[in-house]
Amino acid sequence: MTEDTGFFQEILTTLETANGHLNLPPAVYERLRTPRRSLIVSIPVEMDDGSVNFFKGYRVQYDFARGPAKGGVRYHPRVNLDEITALAALMTWKCAVVDIPFGGAKGGVQCDTSRMSRSEIERLTRRYTYEISVLIGPETDIPAPDMYTDEQVMAWMMDTYSMMKGYSVPGVVTGKPVCIGGSLGRRKATSGGLVITVLEALRHLNMRVEGLTVSVIGFGNVGLFAAKQFSELGAKVIGLADSKSAIHNPYGIDVDMAAAHKKERGMLRDFEGADNLTIDELLAVPVDVLVPAAIEGQIHAGNVNGIKTRILAEGANNPVTNDADAVFRDSGVFMLPGILANAGGVVVSYFEWVQDLQRFFWNESEINEKLKVIMTRSFKEVLAISLEKKVDMRTAAMVLGVKKVAEAVMVRGLYP
Ligand code: GLU
């Protein structure tokens, strides 16, 4: 019924590697290999021409031993159960790595928003929210934005859920507009957290950010703000890519001007401040820091060999396949895995949820301060495991995350 893309199997392989260092009891290991709940829904949507299209939607709660399930919702033509399960598993480890009291979930709808009107996307969102309302809620499972979903989509989800309840429930989703209970700092949180982990990695490697060359692959919420923040810190962003094209300038790209060009033309290609390349050509340009921030599996056995970078920070969830990861490991690339590097988004989602529940809001500098504390602590914990066990940072992050989830599973015990 659903396509098996092998993505979840990749996650199970990294879990197996982590378990090699943890030796969990077999029943606990089996629990962590299996999603708790998977919901598949059919979503009828009236299109603008009066016809009715049926979309496939998913919500997977991978594990909630440590707290309510948490994770984004993506709208993408390639969404399927295998992908959503893999991403829900990653959310489980990610929330544990940064030690926020959530389990992991993910949702998605198989659709192409570039071919849909705003009102079609609104009707799709409202009906999807209704269909998964048996699972979501501020105490149970809290969605957030992911690929091709944004603050407006979260506002529609919050409104639909609230209308069903008969009162406003801001804590049911995070990544909402600030005027309905969203958090300051949420929009830039994923990139902000990523930059913090890269700065920590640079400190560890005795390198300075000024003058470093950076390429960012993916120009959505994460890629755009990461590129901007690296430029502001004095690094030279020499390469940018969106889903179709890449641009390159060895002297540095003006990220704001590239963003304005993208907004006007709908693509990065033909930006006058840089040369056009294919994405694989850009990946082959040596850099100090490479940030894949588009989609899973973007760097694989087929294109990894041309890549030369000192640090790789995963802005997306698992943009580097296990095969490609092995190549980086052998060549000494310092890897910042997504479950650490891109966790800033869910950390500020946690702050948003806490603020919604307590009905008391913090200012932006308080939020950025708290984000920095969590990201720095988590980096140091992962690095300590990596040094102690002599394993790469991805394995170390998995060991940390899986161990915390396993502890919760074991101390809670088996019901009944
Ligand atoms: N979609 C983001 C992620 O993959 C954020 C999830 C959230 O804030 O719940 O981490």
Short mmCIF file of C-alpha atoms and ligand atoms in Angstrom, two decimals:
data_model
loop_
_atom_site.label_atom_id
_atom_site.label_comp_id
_atom_site.label_asym_id
_atom_site.label_seq_id
_atom_site.Cartn_x
_atom_site.Cartn_y
_atom_site.Cartn_z
CA MET A 1 0.00 0.00 0.00
CA THR A 2 2.79 2.41 0.81
CA GLU A 3 6.09 2.70 -0.92
CA ASP A 4 9.06 1.47 1.09
CA THR A 5 11.84 3.88 0.25
CA GLY A 6 14.28 2.27 2.65
CA PHE A 7 14.49 5.41 4.78
CA PHE A 8 13.12 3.77 7.92
CA GLN A 9 15.50 0.85 7.39
CA GLU A 10 18.37 3.38 7.39
CA ILE A 11 17.18 4.63 10.78
CA LEU A 12 16.93 1.07 12.11
CA THR A 13 20.53 0.49 11.02
CA THR A 14 21.74 3.54 13.01
CA LEU A 15 19.67 2.29 15.95
CA GLU A 16 21.42 -1.08 15.69
CA THR A 17 24.82 0.65 15.72
CA ALA A 18 23.81 2.64 18.82
CA ASN A 19 22.60 -0.52 20.50
CA GLY A 20 26.03 -2.04 19.89
CA HIS A 21 27.22 0.45 22.54
CA LEU A 22 24.17 0.18 24.81
CA ASN A 23 23.26 -3.51 24.82
CA LEU A 24 19.63 -2.87 25.68
CA PRO A 25 17.44 -5.72 26.92
CA PRO A 26 15.91 -7.40 23.82
CA ALA A 27 12.33 -6.34 24.63
CA VAL A 28 13.35 -2.69 25.04
CA TYR A 29 15.33 -2.78 21.80
CA GLU A 30 12.33 -4.30 20.02
CA ARG A 31 10.09 -1.55 21.46
CA LEU A 32 12.43 1.11 20.05
CA ARG A 33 12.47 -0.56 16.63
CA THR A 34 8.69 -0.32 16.32
CA PRO A 35 6.40 2.71 15.99
CA ARG A 36 3.71 2.95 18.70
CA ARG A 37 0.87 4.25 16.50
CA SER A 38 0.52 4.88 12.78
CA LEU A 39 -2.58 6.53 11.38
CA ILE A 40 -3.34 6.68 7.65
CA VAL A 41 -6.16 8.96 6.58
CA SER A 42 -7.90 9.73 3.33
CA ILE A 43 -8.59 13.44 2.93
CA PRO A 44 -11.30 14.55 0.50
CA VAL A 45 -10.79 18.14 -0.63
CA GLU A 46 -13.03 20.20 -2.86
CA MET A 47 -10.77 21.81 -5.44
CA ASP A 48 -11.40 25.27 -6.85
CA ASP A 49 -12.92 23.79 -10.05
CA GLY A 50 -15.59 21.95 -8.02
CA SER A 51 -14.03 18.48 -8.33
CA VAL A 52 -13.10 16.46 -5.24
CA ASN A 53 -9.55 15.12 -4.85
CA PHE A 54 -8.56 12.51 -2.28
CA PHE A 55 -5.18 13.00 -0.61
CA LYS A 56 -3.29 10.51 1.55
CA GLY A 57 -2.35 11.75 4.98
CA TYR A 58 -0.34 10.24 7.84
CA ARG A 59 0.44 10.79 11.49
CA VAL A 60 2.89 8.47 13.22
CA GLN A 61 3.58 8.60 16.95
CA TYR A 62 6.85 6.73 17.18
CA ASP A 63 7.29 6.78 20.94
CA PHE A 64 5.88 8.79 23.84
CA ALA A 65 7.60 7.26 26.87
CA ARG A 66 9.26 10.61 27.70
CA GLY A 67 6.20 12.83 27.19
CA PRO A 68 3.65 13.91 24.57
CA ALA A 69 4.57 13.05 21.00
CA LYS A 70 6.05 15.97 19.06
CA GLY A 71 6.92 16.58 15.44
CA GLY A 72 6.19 18.46 12.26
CA VAL A 73 3.76 17.99 9.39
CA ARG A 74 5.03 18.08 5.83
CA TYR A 75 3.23 18.58 2.54
CA HIS A 76 5.19 16.96 -0.26
CA PRO A 77 4.48 14.74 -3.30
CA ARG A 78 6.86 12.05 -1.98
CA VAL A 79 5.29 11.70 1.48
CA ASN A 80 4.60 8.06 2.38
CA LEU A 81 4.31 5.91 5.50
CA ASP A 82 7.93 4.73 5.39
CA GLU A 83 9.21 8.32 5.29
CA ILE A 84 6.89 9.58 8.03
CA THR A 85 7.79 6.64 10.27
CA ALA A 86 11.52 7.30 9.80
CA LEU A 87 11.06 11.01 10.54
CA ALA A 88 8.95 10.23 13.64
CA ALA A 89 11.75 7.96 14.91
CA LEU A 90 14.26 10.77 14.35
CA MET A 91 12.03 13.17 16.33
CA THR A 92 12.05 10.66 19.19
CA TRP A 93 15.87 10.59 19.37
CA LYS A 94 16.12 14.34 18.71
CA CYS A 95 13.87 15.35 21.62
CA ALA A 96 15.85 13.01 23.88
CA VAL A 97 19.27 14.30 22.71
CA VAL A 98 18.32 17.87 23.68
CA ASP A 99 16.48 16.53 26.74
CA ILE A 100 13.07 18.11 26.26
CA PRO A 101 10.11 16.17 27.70
CA PHE A 102 8.60 14.93 24.45
CA GLY A 103 8.32 11.72 22.49
CA GLY A 104 8.56 11.75 18.71
CA ALA A 105 5.94 12.01 15.97
CA LYS A 106 5.62 13.14 12.38
CA GLY A 107 2.80 13.78 9.98
CA GLY A 108 2.41 14.50 6.33
CA VAL A 109 0.13 14.74 3.34
CA GLN A 110 1.09 13.53 -0.12
CA CYS A 111 0.41 16.63 -2.22
CA ASP A 112 2.11 19.23 -4.39
CA THR A 113 1.36 22.62 -2.86
CA SER A 114 2.97 24.40 -5.84
CA ARG A 115 -0.03 23.28 -7.88
CA MET A 116 -2.66 24.19 -5.28
CA SER A 117 -4.35 27.49 -4.46
CA ARG A 118 -4.23 28.96 -0.98
CA SER A 119 -7.87 28.07 -0.34
CA GLU A 120 -7.29 24.47 -1.51
CA ILE A 121 -4.34 24.23 0.93
CA GLU A 122 -6.57 25.65 3.68
CA ARG A 123 -9.35 23.11 3.03
CA LEU A 124 -6.77 20.29 2.89
CA THR A 125 -5.24 21.44 6.19
CA ARG A 126 -8.58 21.70 7.98
CA ARG A 127 -9.77 18.27 6.87
CA TYR A 128 -6.37 16.68 7.64
CA THR A 129 -6.50 18.22 11.12
CA TYR A 130 -9.99 16.85 11.64
CA GLU A 131 -8.91 13.37 10.47
CA ILE A 132 -5.91 13.24 12.84
CA SER A 133 -7.76 14.92 15.72
CA VAL A 134 -8.15 11.48 17.31
CA LEU A 135 -4.41 11.65 18.03
CA ILE A 136 -3.38 15.28 18.45
CA GLY A 137 -3.83 17.59 21.44
CA PRO A 138 -1.65 19.63 23.81
CA GLU A 139 -1.31 16.67 26.18
CA THR A 140 -0.90 13.97 23.54
CA ASP A 141 0.72 15.00 20.28
CA ILE A 142 1.71 18.47 19.12
CA PRO A 143 2.31 19.13 15.39
CA ALA A 144 4.58 21.87 14.00
CA PRO A 145 5.74 23.12 10.59
CA ASP A 146 8.02 21.09 8.35
CA MET A 147 8.62 21.05 4.57
CA TYR A 148 6.08 23.25 2.71
CA THR A 149 4.01 23.98 5.81
CA ASP A 150 4.32 27.28 7.64
CA GLU A 151 2.83 29.55 10.30
CA GLN A 152 -0.39 29.98 8.33
CA VAL A 153 -0.90 26.21 8.06
CA MET A 154 -0.35 25.98 11.84
CA ALA A 155 -2.94 28.74 12.39
CA TRP A 156 -5.51 26.76 10.36
CA MET A 157 -4.68 23.60 12.32
CA MET A 158 -5.02 25.44 15.63
CA ASP A 159 -8.30 27.03 14.52
CA THR A 160 -9.79 23.73 13.30
CA TYR A 161 -8.90 21.90 16.50
CA SER A 162 -10.17 24.81 18.61
CA MET A 163 -13.46 24.97 16.71
CA MET A 164 -13.96 21.26 17.37
CA LYS A 165 -13.36 21.86 21.10
CA GLY A 166 -15.39 25.05 21.34
CA TYR A 167 -12.57 27.11 22.85
CA SER A 168 -9.07 28.23 21.85
CA VAL A 169 -6.35 25.62 22.31
CA PRO A 170 -3.08 27.34 21.38
CA GLY A 171 -0.94 24.49 22.77
CA VAL A 172 -2.16 21.97 20.15
CA VAL A 173 0.45 23.11 17.59
CA THR A 174 3.72 25.06 17.66
CA GLY A 175 5.21 27.31 15.01
CA LYS A 176 2.01 29.40 15.00
CA PRO A 177 1.84 33.13 14.33
CA VAL A 178 2.83 35.10 17.45
CA CYS A 179 -0.59 36.81 17.63
CA ILE A 180 -2.31 33.48 18.49
CA GLY A 181 0.23 32.10 20.94
CA GLY A 182 3.30 31.52 18.76
CA SER A 183 6.73 32.09 20.24
CA LEU A 184 9.13 34.84 19.43
CA GLY A 185 12.29 33.39 17.91
CA ARG A 186 10.60 30.22 16.54
CA ARG A 187 11.08 31.12 12.88
CA LYS A 188 14.85 31.35 13.15
CA ALA A 189 15.24 28.68 15.84
CA THR A 190 16.34 25.73 13.67
CA SER A 191 19.03 27.72 11.87
CA GLY A 192 19.99 29.51 15.08
CA GLY A 193 20.51 26.18 16.86
CA LEU A 194 22.48 24.84 13.90
CA VAL A 195 24.82 27.83 13.91
CA ILE A 196 25.38 27.40 17.67
CA THR A 197 26.45 23.77 17.14
CA VAL A 198 28.75 24.73 14.25
CA LEU A 199 30.38 27.43 16.42
CA GLU A 200 30.92 24.82 19.15
CA ALA A 201 32.42 22.42 16.60
CA LEU A 202 34.75 25.18 15.37
CA ARG A 203 35.87 25.86 18.92
CA HIS A 204 36.58 22.15 19.40
CA LEU A 205 38.56 22.04 16.15
CA ASN A 206 40.43 25.28 16.94
CA MET A 207 38.96 27.06 13.95
CA ARG A 208 37.45 30.53 13.63
CA VAL A 209 34.23 31.42 11.81
CA GLU A 210 35.58 34.59 10.17
CA GLY A 211 36.44 33.96 6.54
CA LEU A 212 35.28 30.32 6.50
CA THR A 213 33.65 29.18 3.28
CA VAL A 214 30.11 27.82 3.58
CA SER A 215 27.66 26.20 1.14
CA VAL A 216 24.01 25.77 2.03
CA ILE A 217 21.92 23.30 0.03
CA GLY A 218 18.21 24.03 0.42
CA PHE A 219 16.72 27.49 0.63
CA GLY A 220 13.65 27.03 2.82
CA ASN A 221 13.23 28.28 6.36
CA VAL A 222 16.37 26.50 7.63
CA GLY A 223 18.72 27.13 4.69
CA LEU A 224 17.87 30.79 4.18
CA PHE A 225 18.31 31.81 7.82
CA ALA A 226 21.42 29.64 8.28
CA ALA A 227 23.07 31.30 5.27
CA LYS A 228 22.14 34.76 6.60
CA GLN A 229 23.49 34.02 10.07
CA PHE A 230 26.78 32.61 8.74
CA SER A 231 27.27 35.77 6.64
CA GLU A 232 26.51 37.98 9.65
CA LEU A 233 29.18 36.10 11.61
CA GLY A 234 31.79 36.91 8.96
CA ALA A 235 31.81 33.59 7.09
CA LYS A 236 31.75 33.61 3.29
CA VAL A 237 28.68 31.90 1.84
CA ILE A 238 30.03 30.79 -1.54
CA GLY A 239 27.24 28.41 -2.57
CA LEU A 240 23.47 28.24 -2.29
CA ALA A 241 20.98 25.80 -3.77
CA ASP A 242 17.21 25.43 -3.91
CA SER A 243 15.34 22.33 -5.06
CA LYS A 244 16.15 22.90 -8.74
CA SER A 245 19.35 24.87 -9.10
CA ALA A 246 22.52 26.08 -7.43
CA ILE A 247 24.53 29.30 -7.52
CA HIS A 248 28.20 29.85 -6.73
CA ASN A 249 30.50 32.80 -6.17
CA PRO A 250 33.99 32.15 -4.74
CA TYR A 251 34.07 35.72 -3.36
CA GLY A 252 30.82 35.29 -1.40
CA ILE A 253 27.12 35.66 -2.19
CA ASP A 254 24.99 38.50 -0.80
CA VAL A 255 22.35 36.26 0.84
CA ASP A 256 19.70 38.99 1.22
CA MET A 257 19.97 39.88 -2.46
CA ALA A 258 19.82 36.19 -3.44
CA ALA A 259 16.69 35.81 -1.26
CA ALA A 260 15.09 38.85 -2.94
CA HIS A 261 15.92 37.34 -6.36
CA LYS A 262 14.37 34.01 -5.32
CA LYS A 263 11.23 35.76 -4.10
CA GLU A 264 10.84 37.64 -7.36
CA ARG A 265 11.71 34.81 -9.80
CA GLY A 266 10.74 31.76 -7.77
CA MET A 267 14.27 30.32 -8.15
CA LEU A 268 17.89 31.04 -7.29
CA ARG A 269 19.08 30.41 -10.85
CA ASP A 270 20.24 33.46 -12.86
CA PHE A 271 21.00 35.53 -9.76
CA GLU A 272 23.35 38.20 -11.10
CA GLY A 273 25.70 38.03 -8.10
CA ALA A 274 26.76 34.41 -8.79
CA ASP A 275 27.24 31.75 -11.47
CA ASN A 276 24.71 28.98 -12.16
CA LEU A 277 25.73 25.41 -11.35
CA THR A 278 23.93 22.13 -10.94
CA ILE A 279 23.44 21.03 -7.32
CA ASP A 280 25.96 18.19 -7.75
CA GLU A 281 28.48 20.64 -9.25
CA LEU A 282 28.08 22.90 -6.21
CA LEU A 283 28.48 19.94 -3.85
CA ALA A 284 31.84 19.25 -5.54
CA VAL A 285 33.17 22.74 -4.67
CA PRO A 286 35.41 22.41 -1.55
CA VAL A 287 34.17 24.32 1.52
CA ASP A 288 34.89 24.52 5.23
CA VAL A 289 31.26 24.05 6.26
CA LEU A 290 28.56 22.28 4.26
CA VAL A 291 24.92 22.57 5.35
CA PRO A 292 22.48 20.24 3.55
CA ALA A 293 19.12 21.71 4.50
CA ALA A 294 16.68 20.40 1.91
CA ILE A 295 15.45 16.81 2.18
CA GLU A 296 16.55 13.35 3.33
CA GLY A 297 18.92 11.35 1.19
CA GLN A 298 20.29 14.35 -0.67
CA ILE A 299 23.90 13.25 -0.18
CA HIS A 300 24.30 9.61 -1.13
CA ALA A 301 26.80 7.06 -2.47
CA GLY A 302 26.41 8.58 -5.94
CA ASN A 303 27.54 12.13 -5.13
CA VAL A 304 29.47 11.87 -1.86
CA ASN A 305 32.88 11.25 -3.38
CA GLY A 306 33.23 14.71 -4.88
CA ILE A 307 32.47 16.46 -1.58
CA LYS A 308 35.28 18.11 0.36
CA THR A 309 34.34 19.77 3.63
CA ARG A 310 35.74 19.98 7.14
CA ILE A 311 32.37 20.22 8.91
CA LEU A 312 29.00 18.94 7.75
CA ALA A 313 25.94 20.17 9.65
CA GLU A 314 22.65 18.46 8.81
CA GLY A 315 20.00 21.18 8.56
CA ALA A 316 17.49 18.71 7.13
CA ASN A 317 16.56 15.40 8.76
CA ASN A 318 19.00 12.73 7.52
CA PRO A 319 20.14 14.47 4.31
CA VAL A 320 23.19 12.16 4.41
CA THR A 321 22.53 8.46 3.78
CA ASN A 322 24.35 5.82 5.83
CA ASP A 323 26.59 4.95 2.83
CA ALA A 324 27.63 8.56 2.41
CA ASP A 325 28.09 8.94 6.15
CA ALA A 326 30.61 6.07 6.13
CA VAL A 327 32.63 7.90 3.45
CA PHE A 328 32.66 11.11 5.54
CA ARG A 329 33.69 9.14 8.61
CA ASP A 330 36.63 7.60 6.77
CA SER A 331 37.78 10.96 5.48
CA GLY A 332 37.59 12.65 8.90
CA VAL A 333 34.71 15.06 8.21
CA PHE A 334 33.34 16.44 11.49
CA MET A 335 29.66 15.51 11.28
CA LEU A 336 26.91 17.34 13.15
CA PRO A 337 23.93 14.97 12.83
CA GLY A 338 20.44 16.39 12.36
CA ILE A 339 19.16 15.02 15.67
CA LEU A 340 21.57 17.49 17.28
CA ALA A 341 22.25 20.19 14.67
CA ASN A 342 18.66 20.91 13.63
CA ALA A 343 17.07 20.41 17.07
CA GLY A 344 16.78 24.17 17.69
CA GLY A 345 13.38 24.18 15.98
CA VAL A 346 11.80 21.66 18.31
CA VAL A 347 13.54 23.24 21.31
CA VAL A 348 11.81 26.56 20.66
CA SER A 349 8.62 24.60 19.88
CA TYR A 350 8.97 23.28 23.42
CA PHE A 351 9.30 26.86 24.72
CA GLU A 352 6.22 27.82 22.70
CA TRP A 353 4.19 24.95 24.17
CA VAL A 354 5.33 25.80 27.71
CA GLN A 355 4.38 29.47 27.16
CA ASP A 356 0.97 28.44 25.76
CA LEU A 357 0.26 26.14 28.72
CA GLN A 358 1.28 28.71 31.33
CA ARG A 359 -0.26 31.63 29.37
CA PHE A 360 2.84 33.68 30.08
CA PHE A 361 5.21 34.72 27.33
CA TRP A 362 8.94 35.41 27.26
CA ASN A 363 10.82 38.00 25.27
CA GLU A 364 13.04 37.05 22.35
CA SER A 365 16.33 37.42 24.15
CA GLU A 366 15.13 35.10 26.95
CA ILE A 367 14.23 32.54 24.30
CA ASN A 368 17.52 32.82 22.42
CA GLU A 369 19.40 32.60 25.70
CA LYS A 370 17.58 29.41 26.75
CA LEU A 371 18.07 27.94 23.26
CA LYS A 372 21.81 28.60 23.47
CA VAL A 373 22.07 26.89 26.87
CA ILE A 374 20.33 23.74 25.59
CA MET A 375 22.19 23.54 22.27
CA THR A 376 25.60 24.09 23.87
CA ARG A 377 24.94 21.55 26.62
CA SER A 378 23.70 18.97 24.10
CA PHE A 379 26.71 19.50 21.83
CA LYS A 380 29.05 18.98 24.76
CA GLU A 381 27.25 15.83 25.89
CA VAL A 382 27.40 14.32 22.40
CA LEU A 383 31.06 15.29 21.99
CA ALA A 384 31.92 13.73 25.36
CA ILE A 385 30.36 10.41 24.29
CA SER A 386 32.13 10.60 20.94
CA LEU A 387 35.51 11.10 22.64
CA GLU A 388 34.89 8.55 25.37
CA LYS A 389 33.59 5.77 23.13
CA LYS A 390 35.78 6.78 20.18
CA VAL A 391 32.77 6.94 17.88
CA ASP A 392 31.66 9.54 15.34
CA MET A 393 29.25 12.30 16.36
CA ARG A 394 26.24 10.66 14.67
CA THR A 395 26.69 7.44 16.60
CA ALA A 396 27.36 9.44 19.79
CA ALA A 397 24.13 11.44 19.37
CA MET A 398 22.19 8.23 18.76
CA VAL A 399 23.73 6.62 21.85
CA LEU A 400 22.69 9.64 23.95
CA GLY A 401 19.15 9.89 22.53
CA VAL A 402 18.37 6.17 22.47
CA LYS A 403 19.74 5.70 25.99
CA LYS A 404 17.39 8.38 27.37
CA VAL A 405 14.34 6.93 25.62
CA ALA A 406 15.29 3.40 26.77
CA GLU A 407 15.66 4.61 30.37
CA ALA A 408 12.12 6.00 30.29
CA VAL A 409 10.75 2.81 28.72
CA MET A 410 12.46 0.64 31.34
CA VAL A 411 11.54 2.69 34.42
CA ARG A 412 7.90 2.83 33.33
CA GLY A 413 7.81 -0.93 32.83
CA LEU A 414 5.27 -3.02 31.00
CA TYR A 415 1.51 -2.43 31.16
CA PRO A 416 -0.56 -4.24 32.42
N1 GLU B 1 9.79 19.92 11.76
C1 GLU B 1 10.84 20.28 12.68
C2 GLU B 1 11.80 19.13 12.88
O1 GLU B 1 11.92 18.26 12.04
C3 GLU B 1 10.28 20.83 13.97
C4 GLU B 1 9.41 19.90 14.75
C5 GLU B 1 8.72 20.58 15.94
O2 GLU B 1 9.00 21.74 16.21
O3 GLU B 1 7.90 19.89 16.56
O4 GLU B 1 12.54 19.10 13.82
#
